[in-house]
Every structure is written in C-alpha cells, then in structure tokens.
XYZ file of C-alpha atoms in Angstrom:
753
model
C -46.710 -12.439 33.142
C -47.148 -9.208 35.218
C -44.274 -6.987 36.059
C -44.723 -7.818 39.780
C -44.588 -11.384 39.249
C -41.670 -11.487 37.213
C -39.809 -9.300 39.709
C -40.910 -11.748 42.327
C -39.519 -14.717 40.497
C -36.137 -13.045 39.792
C -35.987 -12.070 43.476
C -36.386 -15.496 44.565
C -34.169 -17.142 42.010
C -37.026 -18.791 40.023
C -36.478 -16.765 37.010
C -32.917 -16.489 36.133
C -33.563 -14.683 32.585
C -32.394 -17.839 30.681
C -34.348 -16.733 27.768
C -32.628 -13.254 27.565
C -29.155 -14.878 27.991
C -29.405 -17.971 25.472
C -26.970 -18.134 22.799
C -27.455 -19.095 19.203
C -25.320 -19.620 16.133
C -24.987 -16.760 13.441
C -24.360 -18.247 10.092
C -21.669 -15.623 9.428
C -20.187 -14.555 12.740
C -20.747 -17.802 14.830
C -22.039 -18.108 18.373
C -23.619 -14.946 20.091
C -26.662 -14.147 22.138
C -29.791 -15.341 20.755
C -31.346 -11.784 20.723
C -28.390 -10.536 18.475
C -28.841 -13.117 15.697
C -30.494 -10.937 12.871
C -32.916 -11.959 10.151
C -30.395 -10.070 7.666
C -27.199 -8.051 7.602
C -27.411 -4.567 5.798
C -24.103 -3.158 4.593
C -23.416 0.174 5.568
C -20.834 2.965 6.608
C -20.564 4.385 10.046
C -22.099 7.571 10.819
C -19.953 8.847 13.564
C -16.252 10.111 12.572
C -14.291 10.624 9.255
C -12.423 7.566 9.311
C -15.389 5.764 7.468
C -15.505 2.332 8.630
C -17.519 -0.084 6.646
C -19.975 -2.175 8.864
C -23.021 -4.609 8.711
C -26.010 -3.801 10.428
C -28.126 -6.530 11.901
C -31.754 -6.525 11.614
C -34.329 -8.634 13.375
C -38.146 -8.221 13.297
C -37.499 -4.696 11.770
C -35.173 -3.545 14.641
C -31.469 -3.254 14.727
C -30.066 -5.596 16.905
C -26.281 -5.916 16.314
C -23.457 -4.222 14.501
C -20.337 -5.872 12.885
C -17.247 -4.477 11.247
C -17.185 -5.303 7.567
C -14.039 -7.563 7.137
C -13.937 -6.526 3.306
C -13.931 -2.802 3.868
C -10.356 -1.201 3.234
C -10.701 1.365 5.691
C -11.154 -0.865 9.179
C -10.860 -4.463 7.936
C -13.569 -5.563 10.203
C -12.412 -3.712 13.109
C -14.890 -1.102 14.846
C -14.121 1.309 17.784
C -16.582 1.450 21.048
C -18.832 3.842 19.341
C -19.340 1.897 16.087
C -19.753 -1.406 18.013
C -22.666 0.151 19.844
C -24.141 2.556 16.999
C -27.208 0.264 16.514
C -28.395 1.374 20.099
C -28.887 4.922 18.785
C -31.902 3.940 16.598
C -33.931 2.996 19.715
C -32.465 5.919 21.637
C -35.398 7.129 23.930
C -34.513 10.604 23.048
C -35.438 10.321 19.324
C -37.596 13.144 17.726
C -40.694 11.364 16.482
C -43.338 14.541 15.545
C -43.145 17.957 14.252
C -43.476 20.219 17.245
C -44.605 24.123 17.062
C -44.470 26.458 19.859
C -47.787 27.785 20.729
C -48.345 29.921 23.704
C -44.731 29.194 24.746
C -45.228 25.476 24.700
C -43.859 23.036 21.847
C -47.147 21.358 20.828
C -47.369 18.384 18.399
C -48.729 19.453 14.677
C -48.978 17.879 11.356
C -46.028 17.871 8.840
C -48.254 20.247 6.667
C -48.645 22.709 9.345
C -45.213 22.632 10.330
C -43.810 23.325 6.985
C -46.640 25.703 6.062
C -45.540 27.886 9.198
C -41.854 27.376 8.296
C -42.414 28.959 4.921
C -44.737 31.522 6.049
C -42.357 32.713 8.870
C -39.348 32.790 6.506
C -41.028 34.885 4.002
C -42.401 37.258 6.366
C -39.195 37.746 7.919
C -37.393 38.094 4.597
C -39.959 40.271 3.123
C -39.585 42.847 6.155
C -35.761 42.478 6.558
C -34.232 41.210 3.244
C -33.539 37.685 1.969
C -30.339 37.420 4.192
C -31.920 37.935 7.389
C -32.190 34.118 7.378
C -28.926 32.064 8.427
C -28.933 28.262 7.804
C -26.313 26.054 9.566
C -26.010 22.310 8.269
C -23.760 19.577 9.433
C -21.134 17.069 8.295
C -23.752 14.402 9.407
C -25.762 14.765 6.537
C -25.376 12.480 3.703
C -23.619 14.077 0.329
C -26.872 14.015 -1.586
C -28.748 15.643 1.333
C -26.172 18.474 1.685
C -26.112 19.126 -2.098
C -30.072 19.411 -1.970
C -29.823 21.664 1.054
C -27.454 23.817 -0.617
C -29.599 24.383 -3.598
C -32.732 25.012 -1.584
C -30.997 27.644 0.788
C -29.117 29.665 -1.952
C -31.365 29.387 -4.916
C -34.775 28.674 -3.270
C -34.638 30.638 -0.248
C -32.110 33.228 -1.786
C -29.881 33.669 1.251
C -26.085 33.399 0.976
C -25.888 33.069 5.006
C -25.550 29.384 4.765
C -22.715 27.425 6.550
C -22.002 24.010 8.015
C -20.838 22.922 11.498
C -17.757 21.641 9.960
C -16.488 25.188 10.436
C -16.200 24.511 14.057
C -13.704 21.646 13.219
C -12.298 21.400 9.561
C -12.458 24.925 8.140
C -8.840 25.750 8.742
C -7.785 22.665 6.948
C -9.670 23.717 4.170
C -8.150 27.014 4.060
C -4.808 25.905 4.520
C -4.986 23.596 1.370
C -6.463 26.484 -0.557
C -3.528 28.739 0.664
C -0.895 26.449 -0.414
C -2.380 24.218 -3.207
C -5.375 26.385 -4.613
C -8.005 23.976 -3.506
C -9.307 21.885 -0.908
C -8.710 17.944 -0.809
C -6.528 15.930 1.353
C -3.415 14.870 -0.760
C -2.825 11.545 0.686
C -4.317 8.272 1.885
C -4.582 6.239 5.053
C -2.278 3.658 3.320
C 0.542 6.263 3.483
C 0.705 5.677 7.068
C 1.769 2.250 6.440
C 4.261 3.063 3.739
C 5.926 6.107 5.563
C 9.263 6.051 6.967
C 8.165 8.822 9.507
C 4.749 9.787 10.730
C 4.529 13.058 12.493
C 1.293 13.741 13.988
C 0.678 17.282 15.187
C -2.262 17.890 17.542
C -3.883 14.676 16.526
C -4.901 12.305 19.451
C -6.103 9.402 16.891
C -6.196 6.871 19.698
C -9.248 8.789 21.307
C -10.609 10.592 18.125
C -9.908 8.007 15.353
C -9.018 4.907 17.053
C -9.271 2.665 14.022
C -6.323 4.644 12.286
C -4.010 3.409 15.162
C -3.768 0.080 13.403
C -2.172 2.048 10.413
C 0.864 3.146 12.690
C 1.025 0.042 14.594
C 4.691 -1.394 14.500
C 3.703 -5.146 14.234
C 6.010 -7.726 13.108
C 5.980 -8.047 9.268
C 5.233 -4.324 8.740
C 7.535 -1.831 7.401
C 9.805 -0.024 10.109
C 9.008 3.372 10.736
C 9.076 6.329 13.370
C 6.075 7.761 14.976
C 6.697 11.386 16.418
C 3.682 13.043 18.206
C 3.533 16.738 19.023
C 0.952 17.478 21.674
C 1.041 19.452 24.908
C -0.794 16.239 26.742
C 0.755 12.829 26.991
C -2.339 11.709 25.128
C -2.844 7.931 24.416
C -1.403 8.513 21.039
C 1.620 10.246 22.493
C 2.137 7.106 24.619
C 2.324 5.048 21.425
C 5.335 7.184 19.952
C 8.818 6.720 19.706
C 9.231 10.459 20.445
C 6.591 12.631 22.168
C 7.320 16.328 21.917
C 5.432 17.902 24.820
C 5.177 21.458 23.239
C 3.901 24.414 24.797
C 0.389 25.490 23.737
C 0.423 27.062 20.087
C 4.206 26.381 19.932
C 3.425 24.303 16.749
C 4.284 27.081 14.208
C 7.551 27.879 15.606
C 8.457 24.089 15.623
C 7.395 23.728 12.100
C 9.466 26.875 10.934
C 12.275 25.556 12.911
C 12.218 22.221 11.157
C 12.155 23.890 7.810
C 15.343 26.131 8.944
C 17.071 22.952 9.730
C 16.303 21.182 6.688
C 17.471 24.167 4.436
C 20.471 24.378 6.755
C 21.325 20.748 6.226
C 20.468 20.532 2.540
C 17.800 17.986 3.312
C 15.264 19.697 0.632
C 14.403 18.824 -2.885
C 15.954 21.664 -4.873
C 14.469 20.206 -8.107
C 11.001 19.913 -6.712
C 10.914 23.402 -5.313
C 12.215 24.918 -8.516
C 9.489 23.211 -10.852
C 6.525 23.020 -8.553
C 6.592 25.943 -6.066
C 6.777 29.687 -5.806
C 8.280 31.858 -3.002
C 11.225 29.717 -2.081
C 13.828 32.561 -1.528
C 11.516 34.673 0.679
C 10.632 31.632 2.695
C 14.272 30.663 3.368
C 15.100 33.944 4.538
C 11.970 34.188 6.605
C 12.752 30.767 8.609
C 16.401 31.569 9.047
C 15.667 33.341 12.231
C 13.769 30.101 13.663
C 16.887 28.607 15.041
C 16.749 25.827 17.461
C 17.974 27.834 20.250
C 15.393 30.570 19.605
C 12.462 28.027 19.145
C 13.636 25.822 21.968
C 12.546 28.775 24.514
C 9.253 29.411 22.434
C 8.127 25.501 22.500
C 9.515 24.303 25.787
C 11.478 21.658 23.773
C 15.136 21.002 23.923
C 17.331 22.021 20.956
C 18.246 18.277 20.560
C 14.448 17.254 20.269
C 14.028 19.610 17.502
C 17.071 19.022 15.670
C 16.258 15.037 15.912
C 12.828 15.677 14.538
C 13.894 17.754 11.631
C 16.699 15.255 10.631
C 14.164 12.241 10.971
C 11.578 14.174 8.642
C 14.430 15.285 6.227
C 16.028 11.937 5.824
C 12.946 9.833 5.363
C 12.292 8.558 1.945
C 8.688 9.183 2.667
C 7.367 11.365 5.424
C 3.875 11.726 6.343
C 2.350 14.518 8.529
C -1.093 14.193 10.212
C -3.154 16.634 12.155
C -6.532 17.271 13.815
C -8.124 19.804 16.056
C -4.980 20.526 17.894
C -3.785 22.286 14.582
C -7.439 23.553 13.466
C -8.737 24.900 16.623
C -6.856 28.019 16.558
C -6.945 31.689 15.324
C -3.730 30.792 13.358
C -5.114 27.402 12.165
C -5.331 28.129 8.441
C -1.651 29.544 8.262
C -0.477 26.754 10.686
C -1.751 24.209 7.989
C 0.130 26.234 5.214
C 3.186 25.990 7.433
C 2.746 22.090 7.540
C 2.173 22.077 3.812
C 5.536 24.165 3.457
C 7.498 21.124 4.955
C 5.915 18.714 2.507
C 6.741 21.129 -0.341
C 10.234 21.782 0.158
C 11.042 18.116 0.603
C 9.013 16.811 -2.155
C 6.954 14.888 0.613
C 3.609 15.150 -1.733
C 2.119 13.270 -4.530
C 4.111 10.046 -3.374
C 3.113 6.831 -1.796
C 3.756 7.190 1.795
C 4.189 11.072 1.632
C 1.613 13.743 2.443
C 0.258 16.555 4.513
C -2.802 15.111 5.698
C -5.788 16.642 7.582
C -7.845 13.724 9.492
C -11.127 15.199 9.324
C -13.681 15.386 12.084
C -17.268 14.024 11.028
C -18.396 11.044 8.969
C -19.280 13.408 5.924
C -17.227 16.699 6.466
C -15.436 15.883 3.078
C -18.641 15.008 1.139
C -20.257 18.310 2.626
C -17.297 20.315 1.720
C -17.329 19.079 -1.815
C -21.015 19.415 -2.630
C -22.003 22.026 -0.469
C -22.978 25.674 -1.323
C -21.081 27.199 1.483
C -17.646 28.438 1.528
C -17.468 27.434 -2.187
C -19.732 26.334 -4.945
C -20.221 22.574 -5.509
C -17.456 20.777 -7.019
C -14.742 23.108 -5.429
C -15.893 26.124 -7.774
C -15.458 29.617 -6.667
C -18.067 32.109 -6.238
C -15.904 34.775 -7.644
C -15.167 32.830 -10.695
C -17.359 33.738 -13.747
C -16.871 30.533 -15.683
C -17.547 28.430 -12.492
C -20.955 30.307 -12.342
C -21.906 29.614 -15.896
C -21.012 26.259 -15.731
C -23.423 25.546 -12.978
C -26.111 27.671 -14.246
C -25.996 25.703 -17.420
C -26.200 22.471 -15.479
C -29.165 23.697 -13.409
C -30.876 25.556 -16.180
C -31.114 28.847 -14.498
C -30.131 32.319 -15.048
C -26.439 32.992 -14.017
C -27.294 35.884 -11.923
C -29.108 33.659 -9.720
C -25.817 32.266 -8.323
C -24.285 34.481 -5.778
C -20.851 36.105 -6.683
C -19.291 35.752 -3.026
C -20.073 33.417 -0.115
C -22.479 34.735 2.711
C -21.466 34.921 6.333
C -19.614 31.898 8.084
C -20.883 30.235 10.893
C -19.649 32.318 13.837
C -20.531 35.455 11.866
C -24.141 34.066 11.362
C -24.452 33.860 15.228
C -22.949 37.262 15.835
C -25.402 38.762 12.965
C -28.166 37.394 15.095
C -27.040 39.059 18.193
C -26.752 42.335 16.260
C -30.286 41.850 14.869
C -29.101 41.378 11.317
C -30.152 37.843 11.375
C -33.694 37.196 12.199
C -34.327 33.676 11.530
C -32.112 30.591 12.009
C -32.425 26.986 10.869
C -30.188 24.435 12.330
C -29.852 20.858 11.039
C -28.490 18.053 12.865
C -26.262 20.129 14.863
C -26.418 21.249 18.785
C -24.790 24.557 18.924
C -25.873 25.198 22.591
C -23.140 22.733 23.537
C -20.829 23.012 20.506
C -20.329 26.691 19.999
C -17.729 28.674 21.680
C -18.796 31.363 24.141
C -22.220 29.924 25.158
C -23.515 33.211 26.413
C -23.260 34.810 22.959
C -24.933 31.753 21.433
C -27.724 31.692 23.844
C -28.273 35.557 23.312
C -28.665 34.814 19.466
C -30.974 32.068 20.096
C -33.353 34.237 22.336
C -32.758 37.178 19.787
C -34.105 35.765 16.599
C -37.725 36.054 15.742
C -37.994 32.330 14.525
C -35.902 29.382 15.178
C -36.013 25.927 13.452
C -34.044 23.012 14.569
C -34.197 19.885 12.554
C -32.741 16.901 14.344
C -33.079 13.330 14.934
C -33.069 13.690 18.461
C -35.500 15.827 21.016
C -34.954 17.464 23.585
C -31.654 18.682 22.875
C -30.227 21.767 24.851
C -30.493 23.646 21.248
C -34.182 22.126 20.432
C -35.370 23.685 23.648
C -35.047 27.247 22.325
C -36.655 26.198 19.191
C -39.885 27.675 17.684
C -40.274 24.691 15.427
C -38.688 21.031 15.900
C -38.520 18.948 12.716
C -38.013 15.138 13.377
C -35.443 13.801 11.000
C -34.221 10.134 10.344
C -30.848 9.282 11.197
C -27.862 6.899 10.130
C -29.339 3.516 9.486
C -32.662 4.892 8.424
C -31.819 6.630 5.114
C -29.574 6.263 1.897
C -26.886 7.931 0.346
C -23.011 8.427 0.630
C -20.255 9.513 2.967
C -16.871 10.759 1.980
C -14.040 10.075 4.444
C -10.869 11.845 5.316
C -8.981 9.940 2.567
C -11.601 11.133 -0.216
C -13.157 7.403 -0.136
C -16.739 7.629 -1.122
C -18.683 4.785 0.886
C -22.434 3.982 0.791
C -24.765 4.249 3.686
C -27.892 1.974 3.382
C -31.098 2.111 5.357
C -31.985 -0.944 7.486
C -35.070 0.179 9.639
C -37.756 2.697 9.260
C -37.410 6.062 11.099
C -39.631 6.274 14.382
C -42.904 7.894 14.477
C -43.303 10.535 11.835
C -39.473 11.291 11.325
C -38.536 11.756 7.921
C -35.160 11.595 6.054
C -33.656 15.295 5.781
C -33.737 14.561 1.879
C -37.609 14.247 1.992
C -37.984 17.278 4.257
C -35.966 19.440 1.876
C -38.180 18.224 -1.209
C -41.361 18.864 0.901
C -40.091 22.221 1.843
C -39.199 23.134 -1.729
C -42.825 21.925 -2.986
C -44.279 24.241 -0.372
C -42.259 27.054 -1.548
C -43.130 26.416 -5.361
C -39.587 25.607 -6.438
C -39.354 21.933 -6.427
C -39.970 21.478 -10.054
C -37.341 24.067 -11.117
C -34.565 23.101 -8.456
C -35.242 19.250 -8.601
C -36.918 18.411 -11.718
C -38.239 14.438 -11.561
C -36.456 13.961 -8.470
C -37.958 11.403 -6.137
C -35.001 9.865 -4.274
C -31.447 10.584 -3.094
C -30.267 8.575 -6.127
C -31.944 11.295 -8.401
C -29.621 13.886 -6.391
C -26.688 11.731 -6.744
C -26.844 11.416 -10.436
C -27.041 15.244 -10.802
C -24.018 15.726 -8.234
C -22.259 13.250 -10.831
C -22.902 15.793 -13.516
C -21.698 18.833 -11.367
C -18.432 17.064 -10.077
C -17.684 15.839 -13.702
C -14.244 16.841 -14.661
C -13.510 18.537 -11.344
C -10.918 17.295 -8.761
C -13.538 15.632 -6.727
C -15.070 13.637 -9.747
C -17.728 11.436 -8.895
C -18.945 10.911 -12.349
C -16.854 7.610 -12.789
C -18.708 5.454 -10.275
C -22.310 4.531 -9.456
C -23.967 3.975 -6.244
C -23.906 0.222 -7.060
C -20.209 0.488 -8.031
C -19.463 2.166 -4.477
C -21.509 -0.485 -2.768
C -19.723 -3.414 -4.626
C -16.170 -2.103 -4.005
C -16.817 -1.170 -0.153
C -15.904 2.523 -1.120
C -14.039 4.285 -4.054
C -11.472 7.207 -3.682
C -11.769 9.883 -5.960
C -8.437 11.137 -7.159
C -6.801 7.707 -6.411
C -4.531 7.073 -3.398
C -2.383 10.377 -3.893
C -3.160 13.647 -5.447
C -0.760 15.927 -7.219
C 1.465 12.892 -8.380
C 2.378 14.995 -11.365
C 3.321 18.143 -9.297
C 0.801 20.349 -10.977
C -1.626 22.212 -8.566
C -5.003 24.024 -9.266
C -3.738 27.598 -9.119
C -3.162 30.071 -11.916
C 0.420 28.887 -12.714
C 0.002 25.519 -11.552
C 2.510 25.866 -8.813
C 2.064 25.570 -5.139
C 2.662 28.531 -2.935
C 4.981 28.709 0.077
C 3.872 30.925 2.836
C 5.499 32.855 5.465
C 3.852 32.165 8.819
C 4.582 34.089 11.905
C 4.373 32.481 15.293
C 2.103 34.712 17.324
C 0.847 34.184 21.006
C -2.565 32.866 21.675
C -5.190 35.380 22.322
C -5.668 34.926 26.007
C -2.591 34.635 28.035
C -2.678 33.523 31.621
C -1.984 36.023 34.274
C -2.176 36.291 37.966
C -5.881 36.028 38.270
C -6.410 33.375 35.456
C -3.220 31.407 36.048
C -4.022 28.293 33.906
C -4.477 27.403 30.092
C -7.630 25.457 29.392
C -7.424 22.720 26.815
C -10.376 20.770 25.423
C -10.954 17.746 23.338
C -12.702 14.354 22.900
C -13.038 10.996 24.599
C -13.214 7.647 22.621
C -16.426 6.859 24.337
C -18.643 9.792 23.260
C -19.614 11.917 19.967
C -19.465 15.378 20.141
C -22.334 16.814 22.356
C -23.643 13.413 23.010
C -27.137 13.755 21.488
C -26.208 10.189 20.139
C -24.237 8.565 22.632
C -25.708 9.839 26.143
C -28.457 7.208 26.051
C -26.365 4.577 24.888
C -25.868 2.589 28.252
C -22.699 0.912 27.373
C -20.892 4.183 26.354
C -22.588 6.287 29.024
C -21.502 3.867 31.961
C -17.942 3.969 30.492
C -17.991 7.740 30.808
C -20.862 9.324 32.554
C -19.656 12.721 33.481
C -16.992 15.146 32.423
C -13.654 15.696 34.443
C -10.591 18.182 34.953
C -7.216 17.059 34.679
C -4.447 18.838 36.548
C -0.799 18.348 37.100
C 0.108 16.954 40.584
C 2.544 20.211 41.255
C -0.367 22.500 40.780
C -2.922 20.427 42.754
C -0.542 20.555 45.747
C -0.181 24.202 45.252
C -3.796 24.652 45.488
C -4.438 21.941 48.019
C -6.621 19.678 45.835
C -6.996 16.115 46.125
C -7.883 13.425 43.662
C -11.738 13.318 43.132
C -12.184 16.896 44.709
C -15.195 18.743 43.094
C -13.805 21.834 41.228
C -14.969 24.750 39.371
C -13.371 26.245 36.216
C -13.629 29.887 35.988
C -12.715 32.170 32.998
C -13.744 35.935 32.125
C -16.620 34.662 30.513
C -18.289 32.224 33.116
C -17.760 29.207 35.185
C -18.184 25.360 34.969
C -18.846 23.924 38.521
C -18.456 20.536 40.096
C -15.978 18.797 37.913
C -14.163 15.654 39.222
C -10.636 16.360 39.494
C -8.017 14.165 38.195
C -4.359 14.546 39.250
C -2.131 13.304 36.426
C 1.086 13.828 34.737
C -0.900 13.623 31.526
C -0.903 17.504 31.602
C 1.868 19.930 32.241
C 2.010 22.253 35.202
C -0.012 25.454 34.417
C -2.457 23.619 31.976
C -5.739 21.880 32.547
C -7.967 19.654 30.138
C -11.599 18.871 30.303
C -13.644 16.838 27.563
C -16.217 18.955 25.654
C -19.093 16.495 25.148
C -21.088 17.471 28.332
C -24.065 19.747 28.247
C -24.184 19.579 31.875
C -20.604 20.762 32.493
C -20.411 22.794 29.191
C -16.697 23.720 28.459
C -17.924 26.321 26.053
C -19.314 28.568 28.947
C -15.722 29.419 29.681
C -13.948 28.985 26.284
C -13.113 32.026 24.297
C -15.018 33.386 21.276
C -12.139 34.157 19.108
C -11.890 32.864 15.459
C -9.336 32.428 12.608
C -9.693 35.392 10.445
C -9.406 33.275 7.278
C -11.050 30.072 8.021
C -13.447 31.709 10.938
C -13.037 28.597 13.056
C -12.987 28.898 16.547
C -10.140 28.790 19.006
C -11.573 26.304 21.194
C -7.791 25.018 22.441
C -6.557 27.826 24.819
C -8.015 30.236 27.243
C -6.886 31.429 30.621
C -8.911 30.049 33.721
C -8.556 29.694 37.263
C -9.483 26.370 39.435
C -11.095 26.580 42.668
C -12.733 23.902 44.970
C -16.530 23.846 44.076
C -18.735 24.873 47.458
C -21.067 22.448 48.643
C -23.980 24.451 47.834
C -22.952 24.581 44.161
C -22.583 20.791 43.577
C -24.861 19.008 41.103
C -27.164 16.052 41.983
C -25.718 13.415 39.735
C -29.332 11.886 39.227
C -30.419 13.431 35.874
C -27.688 14.521 33.431
C -29.780 16.237 30.916
C -29.782 19.942 31.512
C -32.888 21.915 32.529
C -34.873 23.509 29.563
C -34.264 27.423 29.313
C -36.472 29.899 30.558
C -38.045 31.285 27.367
C -37.680 34.848 26.646
C -41.067 36.520 26.590
C -39.987 38.443 23.438
C -39.724 35.246 21.489
C -43.417 34.563 21.678
C -43.710 36.518 18.686
C -46.934 38.269 19.358
C -46.743 40.044 15.976
C -46.681 36.393 14.072
C -49.191 36.049 11.548
C -50.259 33.029 13.489
C -49.733 34.575 16.924
C -47.754 31.473 17.958
C-alpha cells in the first residue's frame, strides 16, 4: 500500500492501525503489544549506569523489540528505570555509526576497514616517529566491557608504547579511587547494596540516587516489614532524594568537609568512637583528634549554613547507630578537593568501626556501567589487578604472565585525561584517539577542549554513534558495536560482575571494540605477541582471570558461565576488610587531616550566582544514546535553569522566561527558567546532558590535584534574560558541525588527506 493511500485511509478513519495496536500473550510476561512479543529473551546486563541491573532483551526477527527487568537478578529484582525500560531502542537509533569514515579534502568519506586501519597505523607511527611515542593520547570509557578495556590497555601501553592513556571515568570516579587509596591503600568499595537495607543510618552526601541511580531508592525505602532506619541527605538542592529523607541538610556548596570534620569532632567529644578498632587498625588518630578539635558545631554552622542542632543531631545518629552507611556520588567527587573529601568520609567509618561489617561501609556509588571493571583491569592510573606502576614486584609478575621483558612495562603512569587535553593544546600531544566518549559535551571548559581537538594532527573517534559533537571534529571515525551487540562482563558499584550478552548484530559495518583492537594489533604486527591465540572476548577474560588471581579483585574464582548462571557474582564478598587488615605496608588504614578550603571561583558583584550541574533520570551523559529515544526525549527535550523565587524577583524574571548563563569563560543562551525553592538563594542549577546548551561552555577548568577529576559543581555565573535575537529555533536539537580548521587538513600527511 502506498504511503499516500495509507495516509488517506487514516485521515478518513478507514485505517485505525489495528495491526499496530493488537495484543498477544507472551509466555513469560503475559499480555502485551503483538509487536513486542519476541521470538526469544536474551539475558544480559544494563549498559547505562553502575547499578548493574539484570535484564532480559527481547528479540524478534533479529531486532530488539522489548526489554524486561530480570526478576532473578539480585541487584534490581525485576525493576528497571526509564532508561533501562527503553534501552532496546538505542540499537535502532538513526544516529548509529555504520561505516568507517576518513576525512579527505575536508570531508568525512566512507572507506573500507582496511584503509581506515592502515591509515590509523600509518598516521600514528608517523607522528610518533617525529614527536616521540608519548605524542599519542588515548582516552577510553567506562562503557567498554572489562575484556575490551583490558585488551585496549595492553594495545596502548605495550603496542603503541604510549603511557598517555586514561578513561573518561576520570571525569566522575577518579576522586573516589584516590580517596580509597589514601585511606585504605587500594581502590575497591568496601560495602554492598545490601548494606543499605541493614543499616540503622544511611547518610548520603552529594548523592541524588533518585535521579542518578533510581533502582537504589528501593534499598532505602522504609516500607512495612523492613528494618527501621534513618535517611539523612546532605545536598545544597532539595533533590528528589532529599525529599525522601528523614533529615535534609541543605548545606552551602562545598561545606561537606567542614560538616564531616565536625561530625568527627562530636563523635570524639561524646565518646562515640571505637577505641579498640582505632588502636588495632588505624594510624594517626592523635593528630586527627587534635585537628578536628577546632571544627566545633558553632564554627561549622557558619561555614555550612546548617544549624548547630542539625550538625549535632546528625553526628549523634551516626555515632549511636549499630551499623552506619555513608554513600556519595558526584556531589563529593566533582571538586578540587574530591579525593580528600572521600578520605574524610573514610575517617568517620574508621573511627567508629563502621567498615567491614554488614550494614556499615563508606561506599562510592559509581557512575558508568563498567567504571569498576575498567578501574580494575585497566592500564591507566594503575596496572591491571590494582597493581602499582612503581612496584617492581607488580611489574615482574605481569611481565611473567605476559611473557614480555619487564622493562616494557612503564614505571609510572602517563598523563591523566585533563592533562592529555592540556598537552594537546600545548603541542606535546599530536594525535588523539577517543573511544566511546563524547568530550565535546562532557569535558569541562569547552573552549580549551575545542582548541585541543583542532590542534592535533590526527584525531580518531571510535563510537557507536555518528555524528556526535566530537566525531564532527574527527579525521577518522570508526563505527563500533554497542550494548546488546557484543559479549563480555560489567562490574557494578558493589563489585558484582555480571554478564552482558549479544542479542542482535551490529548495524552496517560496525564491529565490536574488541575486534577493532585485535584488527589494529594485527596491522601493527603485535597481535601474536600481545594476544596469543585470542579470537574472542572469552580469551581476554581467561587471561584477565590469571592476571587478577590472588589480587583483591580476584576474577579467577568464577567463569563466564558461572557469572551468567548466578546472575552476577561479587568479588570480595559482601564486605571488604572484615578482618581489619588493609593493603598498606603495615596493614593499617590511615586517618587524614583534611582542611576545608573555599571552592576555587567564588561569586562576586559581576558573577553573583553559584552554578551547580547534574543529571536527570531520563537522559544519559551527553545523550548520544538517549537523544533519539523518542520516549525519553519527549519527557525531557531541552535543558533548563533552576533559580530561587527571591532571586527571580530581584532580577524581574518570570517562569518560562528564556535566560542566558554567563561565566568568565563563555555563555549558554536561551535556557527555560524554572523558578523553584529546590535551589537556595544565590544558587542556580542546570542539567549537563545537552550539547545544544552545553553547560561546560561556562564550567571551570579546575581539577583535583590528586585524582585530576574536574570541579564541575561550582563556578561563578550571572543570569540575564536572553535577547530575542539570541534565541534558538527549537526545531533541530543537534548542534551544527564545527567549522574545520584549515590547519587540520594535514597537507603534510603521507596520504595528503
């Protein structure tokens, strides 16, 4: 039937789309739309956030048609958030990358895989021969499977011989990693999700789990029959999670260190500490007690904006709890003091013995689906298996497993993600390779990032989607398979390893990242050395089992099949450090003295607001996945700015006015204004997902000196009504391609691209 005839029949009511809206009975889930009754259900794990929900992906006629929560998976018990419930739509996303593209005469042009990889090897080798091996920078992602990231690490460090390799998880979780290392001597979240159900007190600091990790909200739900507990939420905004709390501490931005130190002060003063645990398992208590003695409730009240009574009540609740749980996410990590803030949180757990026991843990709630797996297996801030670059024994152990000379393994890490970008601007990095990440939206201080992308001689973007704001800058685009199209494992926030299984084939010529890495190694002539007899990601997993054996993150005890059958297995069990022994030189944890410093860019007369940024439950990071999912995009199609009613009245602004956010670095125009008491006077908030209104045009390019994580959360801005001439047309929400820098046409390239 012709489209015109179909349209006519629908217009006059003859065709009421009865075929589309018929129902049928699925053998497992009962009545549903006929189009959503699959031929088979494939068990897998969600590829969005770090909660690690188990799911069933329905396939019909070789297409994904439905998603269900896996009722047997211990993480989510059959539940899914809006993103998970619509995840199958990303596989048919019209923005999928389907063929290699090479820039010729300024235009991205389809080429064969052979030409794409030959060119990539040729350009990397040419640049490294002229500028040194470390003129190449590589940034991977927590979206890759563990087997893929492990394979990539070997390729970059041992094949391409550059140490300048990091992951985009540095933008969200590096401070948690560094904080754990400072306190305990190693990365690795000590607790589990089950602790939330067993704790007497749950203290969430800068963690809006209702938007960012919604399935975890069920863990803190105080429904009949569950153990009574108190929920305390520390957050400058009245978030959805704060609305669930028994106590919401609406703290001033970056007042968390002062609050944590004051809680420690009160615990010591009131004798609510575990002196035996402190004596047997920690170092530095005397100095710590003296340090926090100045953080009195009266002093900290002025710093945090909280009342003395609120501070004391929170401290007493924590100190008197039989089991106390502290969780945090980006509100803590996104700071120039993120790593030491995590150490301060760990201090509380250590002086009360709230670690290594059921219900008691300091617990970082990770960002991406495999941020944990990539931290453990990667070759970035540490060697695989939580080994240290500067430990000769660690290097010798790996060299023996890999059958390579030990001097091939670096003795120190290379540049972290933000330093790779800075080095590209300075001309020290001449080539960049981004894998499944979109820094043109996610990286702080967009102008600096744009300068880096335009400055390098050769830029490779490997992604499942194109065009993206980053791939538009690329000299070479490699189309990759995504979740639902490839096989391996993800490790979630509680160290639970779950299986991800392929359900459909990748579109067009797209390939799994694992296959791309091995093909590149073949072109470089290092495949047999680095990946002997490897053919599938299963081979990578088996080697990773040998590499991790005997380490804290020991995967050698369970096979892929065991993981799949058990619906996920936790390495380390439910709690780490049950014996009170830590991976430090003397087996003791360290208490740190953490000063409370003002955040970098304070408001003033010209820029009189503090900008906060964050996520929404409907979208994922830079929306490369969710922008084209109609269900999610219809729910939240555009960004907005939240402002307090008192500030709106002062500026004579009304609800739904179009406003512009200005900082010292740039401006984001034409945001819809939401006037709400969710934000305090003097503060504003906007989501960071939207390339069209990119919050990182105005955010600050300041970083934690230890973790190198960005300070996304606080910068000084002013708010103005957007002039009519600057308002965007709301028709197309994809940003225009960048104007190419003629310098990047690479006239000196061997192939004269």
